[in-house]
PDB file of C-alpha atoms in Angstrom:
ATOM      1  CA  UNK P   1       7.117  10.973   4.385  1.00  0.00           C
ATOM      2  CA  UNK P   2       5.811  11.087   0.813  1.00  0.00           C
ATOM      3  CA  UNK P   3       5.787  13.865  -1.750  1.00  0.00           C
ATOM      4  CA  UNK P   4       4.475  13.410  -5.298  1.00  0.00           C
ATOM      5  CA  UNK P   5       4.661  16.231  -7.817  1.00  0.00           C
ATOM      6  CA  UNK P   6       3.048  16.283 -11.268  1.00  0.00           C
ATOM      7  CA  UNK P   7       2.951  12.496 -11.639  1.00  0.00           C
ATOM      8  CA  UNK P   8       1.744  11.301 -15.045  1.00  0.00           C
ATOM      9  CA  UNK P   9       1.431   7.718 -16.242  1.00  0.00           C
ATOM     10  CA  UNK P  10      -0.088   6.392 -19.466  1.00  0.00           C
ATOM     11  CA  UNK P  11      -0.614   2.909 -20.833  1.00  0.00           C
ATOM     12  CA  UNK P  12      -0.866   3.404 -24.572  1.00  0.00           C
ATOM     13  CA  UNK P  13      -3.650   5.916 -25.160  1.00  0.00           C
ATOM     14  CA  UNK P  14      -5.061   5.467 -21.657  1.00  0.00           C
ATOM     15  CA  UNK P  15      -3.923   8.205 -19.266  1.00  0.00           C
ATOM     16  CA  UNK P  16      -3.954   6.519 -15.863  1.00  0.00           C
ATOM     17  CA  UNK P  17      -2.475   9.460 -13.930  1.00  0.00           C
ATOM     18  CA  UNK P  18      -2.757  13.063 -15.026  1.00  0.00           C
ATOM     19  CA  UNK P  19      -0.545  15.326 -12.938  1.00  0.00           C
ATOM     20  CA  UNK P  20      -1.073  13.978  -9.423  1.00  0.00           C
ATOM     21  CA  UNK P  21       0.242  16.119  -6.562  1.00  0.00           C
ATOM     22  CA  UNK P  22       0.193  14.532  -3.115  1.00  0.00           C
ATOM     23  CA  UNK P  23       1.860  14.866   0.269  1.00  0.00           C
ATOM     24  CA  UNK P  24       1.589  12.416   3.168  1.00  0.00           C
ATOM     25  CA  UNK P  25       3.022  13.268   6.572  1.00  0.00           C
ATOM     26  CA  UNK P  26       4.880  10.770   8.753  1.00  0.00           C
ATOM     27  CA  UNK P  27       2.354   8.851  10.836  1.00  0.00           C
ATOM     28  CA  UNK P  28      -0.583   9.900   8.654  1.00  0.00           C
ATOM     29  CA  UNK P  29      -3.220   7.438   7.437  1.00  0.00           C
ATOM     30  CA  UNK P  30      -4.449   8.411   3.974  1.00  0.00           C
ATOM     31  CA  UNK P  31      -7.338   6.559   2.349  1.00  0.00           C
ATOM     32  CA  UNK P  32      -7.703   6.825  -1.433  1.00  0.00           C
ATOM     33  CA  UNK P  33     -11.160   6.197  -2.870  1.00  0.00           C
ATOM     34  CA  UNK P  34     -12.619   6.386  -6.343  1.00  0.00           C
ATOM     35  CA  UNK P  35     -14.176   4.319  -9.128  1.00  0.00           C
ATOM     36  CA  UNK P  36     -12.375   1.530 -10.946  1.00  0.00           C
ATOM     37  CA  UNK P  37      -9.919   2.906 -13.489  1.00  0.00           C
ATOM     38  CA  UNK P  38      -9.459   6.194 -11.642  1.00  0.00           C
ATOM     39  CA  UNK P  39      -5.714   5.659 -11.137  1.00  0.00           C
ATOM     40  CA  UNK P  40      -5.653   4.594  -7.493  1.00  0.00           C
ATOM     41  CA  UNK P  41      -3.672   1.373  -7.938  1.00  0.00           C
ATOM     42  CA  UNK P  42      -1.405   2.940 -10.554  1.00  0.00           C
ATOM     43  CA  UNK P  43      -0.511   5.650  -8.061  1.00  0.00           C
ATOM     44  CA  UNK P  44       0.503   3.032  -5.484  1.00  0.00           C
ATOM     45  CA  UNK P  45       2.522   1.130  -8.077  1.00  0.00           C
ATOM     46  CA  UNK P  46       4.368   4.313  -9.023  1.00  0.00           C
ATOM     47  CA  UNK P  47       5.120   5.031  -5.355  1.00  0.00           C
ATOM     48  CA  UNK P  48       6.516   1.500  -4.953  1.00  0.00           C
ATOM     49  CA  UNK P  49       8.351   1.712  -8.302  1.00  0.00           C
ATOM     50  CA  UNK P  50       6.470  -1.192  -9.819  1.00  0.00           C
ATOM     51  CA  UNK P  51       5.651   1.353 -12.527  1.00  0.00           C
ATOM     52  CA  UNK P  52       7.861   4.240 -13.629  1.00  0.00           C
ATOM     53  CA  UNK P  53       6.033   7.590 -14.018  1.00  0.00           C
ATOM     54  CA  UNK P  54       6.197   9.129 -17.476  1.00  0.00           C
ATOM     55  CA  UNK P  55       6.555  12.580 -15.930  1.00  0.00           C
ATOM     56  CA  UNK P  56       6.784  14.043 -12.461  1.00  0.00           C
ATOM     57  CA  UNK P  57       8.677  12.927  -9.372  1.00  0.00           C
ATOM     58  CA  UNK P  58       8.112  11.081  -6.104  1.00  0.00           C
ATOM     59  CA  UNK P  59      10.133  11.372  -2.897  1.00  0.00           C
ATOM     60  CA  UNK P  60       9.923   8.979   0.060  1.00  0.00           C
ATOM     61  CA  UNK P  61      11.401  10.280   3.294  1.00  0.00           C
ATOM     62  CA  UNK P  62      13.307  12.908   1.327  1.00  0.00           C
ATOM     63  CA  UNK P  63      14.861  10.521  -1.218  1.00  0.00           C
ATOM     64  CA  UNK P  64      13.993  10.899  -4.902  1.00  0.00           C
ATOM     65  CA  UNK P  65      12.527   7.638  -6.192  1.00  0.00           C
ATOM     66  CA  UNK P  66      13.923   5.967  -9.278  1.00  0.00           C
ATOM     67  CA  UNK P  67      16.513   8.590 -10.149  1.00  0.00           C
ATOM     68  CA  UNK P  68      19.777  10.118  -9.032  1.00  0.00           C
ATOM     69  CA  UNK P  69      20.294  13.826  -9.608  1.00  0.00           C
ATOM     70  CA  UNK P  70      23.765  14.785 -10.849  1.00  0.00           C
ATOM     71  CA  UNK P  71      23.946  18.516 -11.324  1.00  0.00           C
ATOM     72  CA  UNK P  72      20.859  19.469 -13.295  1.00  0.00           C
ATOM     73  CA  UNK P  73      20.445  16.021 -14.862  1.00  0.00           C
ATOM     74  CA  UNK P  74      18.403  13.074 -13.643  1.00  0.00           C
ATOM     75  CA  UNK P  75      19.848   9.605 -14.213  1.00  0.00           C
ATOM     76  CA  UNK P  76      17.602   6.538 -13.934  1.00  0.00           C
ATOM     77  CA  UNK P  77      18.666   4.095 -11.234  1.00  0.00           C
ATOM     78  CA  UNK P  78      19.547   0.518 -12.094  1.00  0.00           C
ATOM     79  CA  UNK P  79      17.422  -2.396 -10.907  1.00  0.00           C
ATOM     80  CA  UNK P  80      19.561  -3.053  -7.815  1.00  0.00           C
ATOM     81  CA  UNK P  81      19.319   0.554  -6.635  1.00  0.00           C
ATOM     82  CA  UNK P  82      15.556   0.564  -7.267  1.00  0.00           C
ATOM     83  CA  UNK P  83      15.214  -2.652  -5.248  1.00  0.00           C
ATOM     84  CA  UNK P  84      17.060  -0.963  -2.375  1.00  0.00           C
ATOM     85  CA  UNK P  85      14.750   2.039  -2.513  1.00  0.00           C
ATOM     86  CA  UNK P  86      11.696  -0.188  -2.686  1.00  0.00           C
ATOM     87  CA  UNK P  87      12.493  -1.475   0.801  1.00  0.00           C
ATOM     88  CA  UNK P  88      11.275   1.872   2.185  1.00  0.00           C
ATOM     89  CA  UNK P  89       7.683   0.902   1.416  1.00  0.00           C
ATOM     90  CA  UNK P  90       5.807  -2.306   2.110  1.00  0.00           C
ATOM     91  CA  UNK P  91       2.941  -3.205  -0.202  1.00  0.00           C
ATOM     92  CA  UNK P  92      -0.088  -5.407   0.406  1.00  0.00           C
ATOM     93  CA  UNK P  93      -1.971  -6.414  -2.749  1.00  0.00           C
ATOM     94  CA  UNK P  94      -5.538  -7.485  -3.497  1.00  0.00           C
ATOM     95  CA  UNK P  95      -4.255 -11.022  -4.003  1.00  0.00           C
ATOM     96  CA  UNK P  96      -2.074 -12.375  -1.257  1.00  0.00           C
ATOM     97  CA  UNK P  97       0.890 -13.526  -3.381  1.00  0.00           C
ATOM     98  CA  UNK P  98       2.217 -15.843  -0.689  1.00  0.00           C
ATOM     99  CA  UNK P  99       4.730 -18.532  -1.602  1.00  0.00           C
ATOM    100  CA  UNK P 100       2.576 -21.664  -1.748  1.00  0.00           C
ATOM    101  CA  UNK P 101       5.451 -24.010  -0.799  1.00  0.00           C
ATOM    102  CA  UNK P 102       6.334 -22.062   2.369  1.00  0.00           C
ATOM    103  CA  UNK P 103       4.634 -21.959   5.760  1.00  0.00           C
ATOM    104  CA  UNK P 104       3.288 -18.704   7.177  1.00  0.00           C
ATOM    105  CA  UNK P 105       6.474 -18.241   9.207  1.00  0.00           C
ATOM    106  CA  UNK P 106       8.717 -19.031   6.243  1.00  0.00           C
ATOM    107  CA  UNK P 107       6.834 -16.537   4.067  1.00  0.00           C
ATOM    108  CA  UNK P 108       7.481 -13.802   6.618  1.00  0.00           C
ATOM    109  CA  UNK P 109      11.191 -14.459   7.202  1.00  0.00           C
ATOM    110  CA  UNK P 110      12.149 -15.010   3.539  1.00  0.00           C
ATOM    111  CA  UNK P 111      12.573 -11.324   2.665  1.00  0.00           C
ATOM    112  CA  UNK P 112      14.542 -10.170   5.721  1.00  0.00           C
ATOM    113  CA  UNK P 113      16.877 -13.179   5.542  1.00  0.00           C
ATOM    114  CA  UNK P 114      17.389 -13.398   1.768  1.00  0.00           C
ATOM    115  CA  UNK P 115      17.178  -9.750   0.731  1.00  0.00           C
ATOM    116  CA  UNK P 116      18.292  -7.856   3.836  1.00  0.00           C
ATOM    117  CA  UNK P 117      20.792 -10.549   4.901  1.00  0.00           C
ATOM    118  CA  UNK P 118      19.641 -10.344   8.496  1.00  0.00           C
ATOM    119  CA  UNK P 119      20.309 -12.993  11.142  1.00  0.00           C
ATOM    120  CA  UNK P 120      17.770 -15.802  10.814  1.00  0.00           C
ATOM    121  CA  UNK P 121      17.292 -16.289  14.559  1.00  0.00           C
ATOM    122  CA  UNK P 122      16.560 -12.585  15.082  1.00  0.00           C
ATOM    123  CA  UNK P 123      14.202 -12.454  12.113  1.00  0.00           C
ATOM    124  CA  UNK P 124      12.396 -15.602  13.277  1.00  0.00           C
ATOM    125  CA  UNK P 125      11.758 -14.040  16.688  1.00  0.00           C
ATOM    126  CA  UNK P 126      10.440 -10.878  15.021  1.00  0.00           C
ATOM    127  CA  UNK P 127       8.251 -12.923  12.652  1.00  0.00           C
ATOM    128  CA  UNK P 128       6.803 -14.863  15.597  1.00  0.00           C
ATOM    129  CA  UNK P 129       5.904 -11.547  17.253  1.00  0.00           C
ATOM    130  CA  UNK P 130       4.327 -10.324  14.010  1.00  0.00           C
ATOM    131  CA  UNK P 131       2.219 -13.471  13.749  1.00  0.00           C
ATOM    132  CA  UNK P 132       0.990 -12.785  17.274  1.00  0.00           C
ATOM    133  CA  UNK P 133       0.249  -9.196  16.306  1.00  0.00           C
ATOM    134  CA  UNK P 134      -1.989 -10.293  13.425  1.00  0.00           C
ATOM    135  CA  UNK P 135      -3.636 -13.019  15.534  1.00  0.00           C
ATOM    136  CA  UNK P 136      -2.059 -16.040  13.849  1.00  0.00           C
ATOM    137  CA  UNK P 137       0.315 -17.506  16.434  1.00  0.00           C
ATOM    138  CA  UNK P 138      -1.258 -20.940  15.977  1.00  0.00           C
ATOM    139  CA  UNK P 139      -0.815 -20.816  12.183  1.00  0.00           C
ATOM    140  CA  UNK P 140       2.961 -20.348  11.998  1.00  0.00           C
ATOM    141  CA  UNK P 141       3.496 -23.793  10.453  1.00  0.00           C
ATOM    142  CA  UNK P 142       0.441 -23.736   8.194  1.00  0.00           C
ATOM    143  CA  UNK P 143       0.771 -23.470   4.414  1.00  0.00           C
ATOM    144  CA  UNK P 144      -1.278 -20.925   2.426  1.00  0.00           C
ATOM    145  CA  UNK P 145      -3.616 -23.663   1.165  1.00  0.00           C
ATOM    146  CA  UNK P 146      -4.501 -24.396   4.797  1.00  0.00           C
ATOM    147  CA  UNK P 147      -5.438 -20.774   5.542  1.00  0.00           C
ATOM    148  CA  UNK P 148      -8.575 -18.785   4.809  1.00  0.00           C
ATOM    149  CA  UNK P 149      -8.348 -15.737   2.577  1.00  0.00           C
ATOM    150  CA  UNK P 150      -8.413 -13.428   5.595  1.00  0.00           C
ATOM    151  CA  UNK P 151      -5.643 -15.378   7.281  1.00  0.00           C
ATOM    152  CA  UNK P 152      -3.531 -15.306   4.117  1.00  0.00           C
ATOM    153  CA  UNK P 153      -3.966 -11.540   3.881  1.00  0.00           C
ATOM    154  CA  UNK P 154      -2.928 -11.135   7.515  1.00  0.00           C
ATOM    155  CA  UNK P 155       0.213 -13.169   6.785  1.00  0.00           C
ATOM    156  CA  UNK P 156       0.844 -10.885   3.796  1.00  0.00           C
ATOM    157  CA  UNK P 157       0.603  -7.834   6.078  1.00  0.00           C
ATOM    158  CA  UNK P 158       3.030  -9.415   8.555  1.00  0.00           C
ATOM    159  CA  UNK P 159       5.386 -10.253   5.681  1.00  0.00           C
ATOM    160  CA  UNK P 160       5.409  -6.623   4.535  1.00  0.00           C
ATOM    161  CA  UNK P 161       5.978  -5.383   8.105  1.00  0.00           C
ATOM    162  CA  UNK P 162       8.903  -7.784   8.539  1.00  0.00           C
ATOM    163  CA  UNK P 163      10.922  -5.664   6.097  1.00  0.00           C
ATOM    164  CA  UNK P 164      10.568  -2.733   8.530  1.00  0.00           C
ATOM    165  CA  UNK P 165       9.212  -0.242   5.969  1.00  0.00           C
ATOM    166  CA  UNK P 166       8.761   3.461   6.587  1.00  0.00           C
ATOM    167  CA  UNK P 167       5.513   3.496   4.612  1.00  0.00           C
ATOM    168  CA  UNK P 168       2.807   0.863   4.128  1.00  0.00           C
ATOM    169  CA  UNK P 169       0.770   0.721   0.912  1.00  0.00           C
ATOM    170  CA  UNK P 170      -2.498  -1.237   0.760  1.00  0.00           C
ATOM    171  CA  UNK P 171      -4.119  -1.850  -2.632  1.00  0.00           C
ATOM    172  CA  UNK P 172      -7.739  -2.778  -1.889  1.00  0.00           C
ATOM    173  CA  UNK P 173      -6.586  -5.417   0.617  1.00  0.00           C
ATOM    174  CA  UNK P 174     -10.098  -6.720   1.340  1.00  0.00           C
ATOM    175  CA  UNK P 175     -11.562  -6.760  -2.173  1.00  0.00           C
ATOM    176  CA  UNK P 176     -10.731 -10.443  -2.797  1.00  0.00           C
ATOM    177  CA  UNK P 177     -12.148 -11.607   0.545  1.00  0.00           C
ATOM    178  CA  UNK P 178     -15.516 -13.088   1.402  1.00  0.00           C
ATOM    179  CA  UNK P 179     -17.558 -10.493   3.337  1.00  0.00           C
ATOM    180  CA  UNK P 180     -17.284 -12.356   6.645  1.00  0.00           C
ATOM    181  CA  UNK P 181     -13.471 -12.249   6.458  1.00  0.00           C
ATOM    182  CA  UNK P 182     -13.115  -8.519   5.796  1.00  0.00           C
ATOM    183  CA  UNK P 183     -13.380  -7.518   9.454  1.00  0.00           C
ATOM    184  CA  UNK P 184     -10.378  -9.513  10.621  1.00  0.00           C
ATOM    185  CA  UNK P 185      -8.091  -7.821   8.092  1.00  0.00           C
ATOM    186  CA  UNK P 186      -9.444  -4.343   8.831  1.00  0.00           C
ATOM    187  CA  UNK P 187      -8.878  -4.961  12.552  1.00  0.00           C
ATOM    188  CA  UNK P 188      -5.180  -5.574  11.908  1.00  0.00           C
ATOM    189  CA  UNK P 189      -5.010  -2.417   9.805  1.00  0.00           C
ATOM    190  CA  UNK P 190      -6.712  -0.392  12.549  1.00  0.00           C
ATOM    191  CA  UNK P 191      -4.107  -1.602  15.037  1.00  0.00           C
ATOM    192  CA  UNK P 192      -1.338  -0.701  12.609  1.00  0.00           C
ATOM    193  CA  UNK P 193      -2.768   2.792  12.153  1.00  0.00           C
ATOM    194  CA  UNK P 194      -2.965   3.297  15.921  1.00  0.00           C
ATOM    195  CA  UNK P 195       0.708   2.319  16.209  1.00  0.00           C
ATOM    196  CA  UNK P 196       1.725   5.380  14.153  1.00  0.00           C
ATOM    197  CA  UNK P 197       2.628   3.669  10.877  1.00  0.00           C
ATOM    198  CA  UNK P 198       2.373   5.890   7.792  1.00  0.00           C
ATOM    199  CA  UNK P 199      -0.253   4.261   5.566  1.00  0.00           C
ATOM    200  CA  UNK P 200      -1.777   4.858   2.150  1.00  0.00           C
ATOM    201  CA  UNK P 201      -4.847   2.672   1.731  1.00  0.00           C
ATOM    202  CA  UNK P 202      -6.763   2.255  -1.526  1.00  0.00           C
ATOM    203  CA  UNK P 203     -10.152   1.019  -0.418  1.00  0.00           C
ATOM    204  CA  UNK P 204     -13.890   0.895  -1.028  1.00  0.00           C
ATOM    205  CA  UNK P 205     -14.479   0.340   2.707  1.00  0.00           C
ATOM    206  CA  UNK P 206     -15.820   3.812   3.443  1.00  0.00           C
ATOM    207  CA  UNK P 207     -16.666   2.927   7.038  1.00  0.00           C
ATOM    208  CA  UNK P 208     -13.030   2.028   7.647  1.00  0.00           C
ATOM    209  CA  UNK P 209     -11.904   5.240   5.959  1.00  0.00           C
ATOM    210  CA  UNK P 210     -14.261   7.338   8.082  1.00  0.00           C
ATOM    211  CA  UNK P 211     -13.028   5.676  11.285  1.00  0.00           C
ATOM    212  CA  UNK P 212      -9.289   5.385  10.707  1.00  0.00           C
ATOM    213  CA  UNK P 213      -8.130   7.886   8.067  1.00  0.00           C
ATOM    214  CA  UNK P 214      -6.618  11.239   8.920  1.00  0.00           C
ATOM    215  CA  UNK P 215      -7.408  12.303   5.377  1.00  0.00           C
ATOM    216  CA  UNK P 216      -9.377  10.959   2.416  1.00  0.00           C
ATOM    217  CA  UNK P 217      -8.531  11.555  -1.246  1.00  0.00           C
ATOM    218  CA  UNK P 218     -11.087  10.993  -4.005  1.00  0.00           C
ATOM    219  CA  UNK P 219      -9.627  10.232  -7.437  1.00  0.00           C
ATOM    220  CA  UNK P 220     -11.336  10.169 -10.806  1.00  0.00           C
ATOM    221  CA  UNK P 221      -9.900   9.860 -14.318  1.00  0.00           C
ATOM    222  CA  UNK P 222      -6.307   9.928 -13.103  1.00  0.00           C
ATOM    223  CA  UNK P 223      -6.576  13.078 -10.989  1.00  0.00           C
ATOM    224  CA  UNK P 224      -7.267  14.022  -7.383  1.00  0.00           C
ATOM    225  CA  UNK P 225     -10.707  15.621  -7.393  1.00  0.00           C
ATOM    226  CA  UNK P 226     -11.157  16.221  -3.677  1.00  0.00           C
ATOM    227  CA  UNK P 227      -9.078  15.851  -0.519  1.00  0.00           C
ATOM    228  CA  UNK P 228      -9.840  16.499   3.121  1.00  0.00           C
ATOM    229  CA  UNK P 229     -10.887  15.106   6.482  1.00  0.00           C
ATOM    230  CA  UNK P 230     -13.149  12.031   6.346  1.00  0.00           C
ATOM    231  CA  UNK P 231     -16.054  14.013   7.786  1.00  0.00           C
ATOM    232  CA  UNK P 232     -15.773  16.451   4.894  1.00  0.00           C
ATOM    233  CA  UNK P 233     -15.098  14.165   1.920  1.00  0.00           C
ATOM    234  CA  UNK P 234     -17.365  11.288   2.988  1.00  0.00           C
ATOM    235  CA  UNK P 235     -20.165  13.173   4.721  1.00  0.00           C
ATOM    236  CA  UNK P 236     -20.232  16.578   3.041  1.00  0.00           C
ATOM    237  CA  UNK P 237     -18.317  16.263  -0.242  1.00  0.00           C
ATOM    238  CA  UNK P 238     -17.985  19.471  -2.210  1.00  0.00           C
ATOM    239  CA  UNK P 239     -17.532  18.031  -5.698  1.00  0.00           C
ATOM    240  CA  UNK P 240     -20.502  16.538  -7.554  1.00  0.00           C
ATOM    241  CA  UNK P 241     -18.462  13.555  -8.746  1.00  0.00           C
ATOM    242  CA  UNK P 242     -17.467  12.747  -5.152  1.00  0.00           C
ATOM    243  CA  UNK P 243     -21.076  13.029  -3.989  1.00  0.00           C
ATOM    244  CA  UNK P 244     -22.240  10.635  -6.712  1.00  0.00           C
ATOM    245  CA  UNK P 245     -19.527   8.084  -5.879  1.00  0.00           C
ATOM    246  CA  UNK P 246     -20.118   8.125  -2.124  1.00  0.00           C
ATOM    247  CA  UNK P 247     -23.876   7.849  -2.602  1.00  0.00           C
ATOM    248  CA  UNK P 248     -23.446   4.867  -4.947  1.00  0.00           C
ATOM    249  CA  UNK P 249     -21.078   3.010  -2.583  1.00  0.00           C
ATOM    250  CA  UNK P 250     -23.285   3.596   0.467  1.00  0.00           C
ATOM    251  CA  UNK P 251     -26.482   2.375  -1.219  1.00  0.00           C
TER     252      UNK P 251
END
C-alpha cells in the first residue's frame, strides 16, 4: 500500500528526514515510535503531501505521490492533482481541527459532499453509521464545544473515514487528551485495525503498539533505527538507542 524510498526533508539547517525507506503492506498496522524531533510527524506529512520531500519518492497503492513521470522526467503536480491524490489517505492530527460552527454530523459529511460531490442523503447515512461505529450516535447534533476531547477526536476519526481512504495516518492522536480519555480513542483505533484498515500510527502509547501493531518502527534523528515485530522492538530491542527510549517511556 505504501512505499517510501530515500525520503529526505530539511527545514533550514535541520534535517528532519534523512533517507527514509519504508514499506507498508495492505491491511498492515504500523506503529512509529521515537523521541520528539525524530521525524515521525514529518514522515506522515510527507506521505499525505502536506510537506514535499526534498529528495526521494513515495508511492501509495502504486501511484507516485506529488509527481507525474513523463519519459525520464518527473513533473510536479499542481494543487488540484495533489488534492485528488491526498484523498487516498485520511489523517488524524494531535489537535482535532473540527469546524467549530458545525455539528458532529456536519463535520463528517462536509468533505464527501463538498469535495467528492457525493449525494448528501447517501453520505448522511454513512456518517450516521460512522458515528455509531465510534460510539457517538447520541452526539450527532452536538457542536465541538459541547464534546470532550476524546469525543472530538472520535469525530475526527469518523470524518477521515468518511472520505473512504485506502490508508489511515494517525499523528499522536491521544497526546492532547486527558489521561482518562485516551482509552476511548484507542478502542476505536483497535476496532479499525481489526477491520483490516491499513494504518500508520505515530504514538507514545507503547501498550497499544504492543497489542495492535503488526510492526513497530523506531525513528531517531530523521532515520529508521530499528524495525520489527512489537515483541522484538518493544521487548527485546537490538539497538542501544531503542533500548534507552523504551526504558524511558515505560518508567
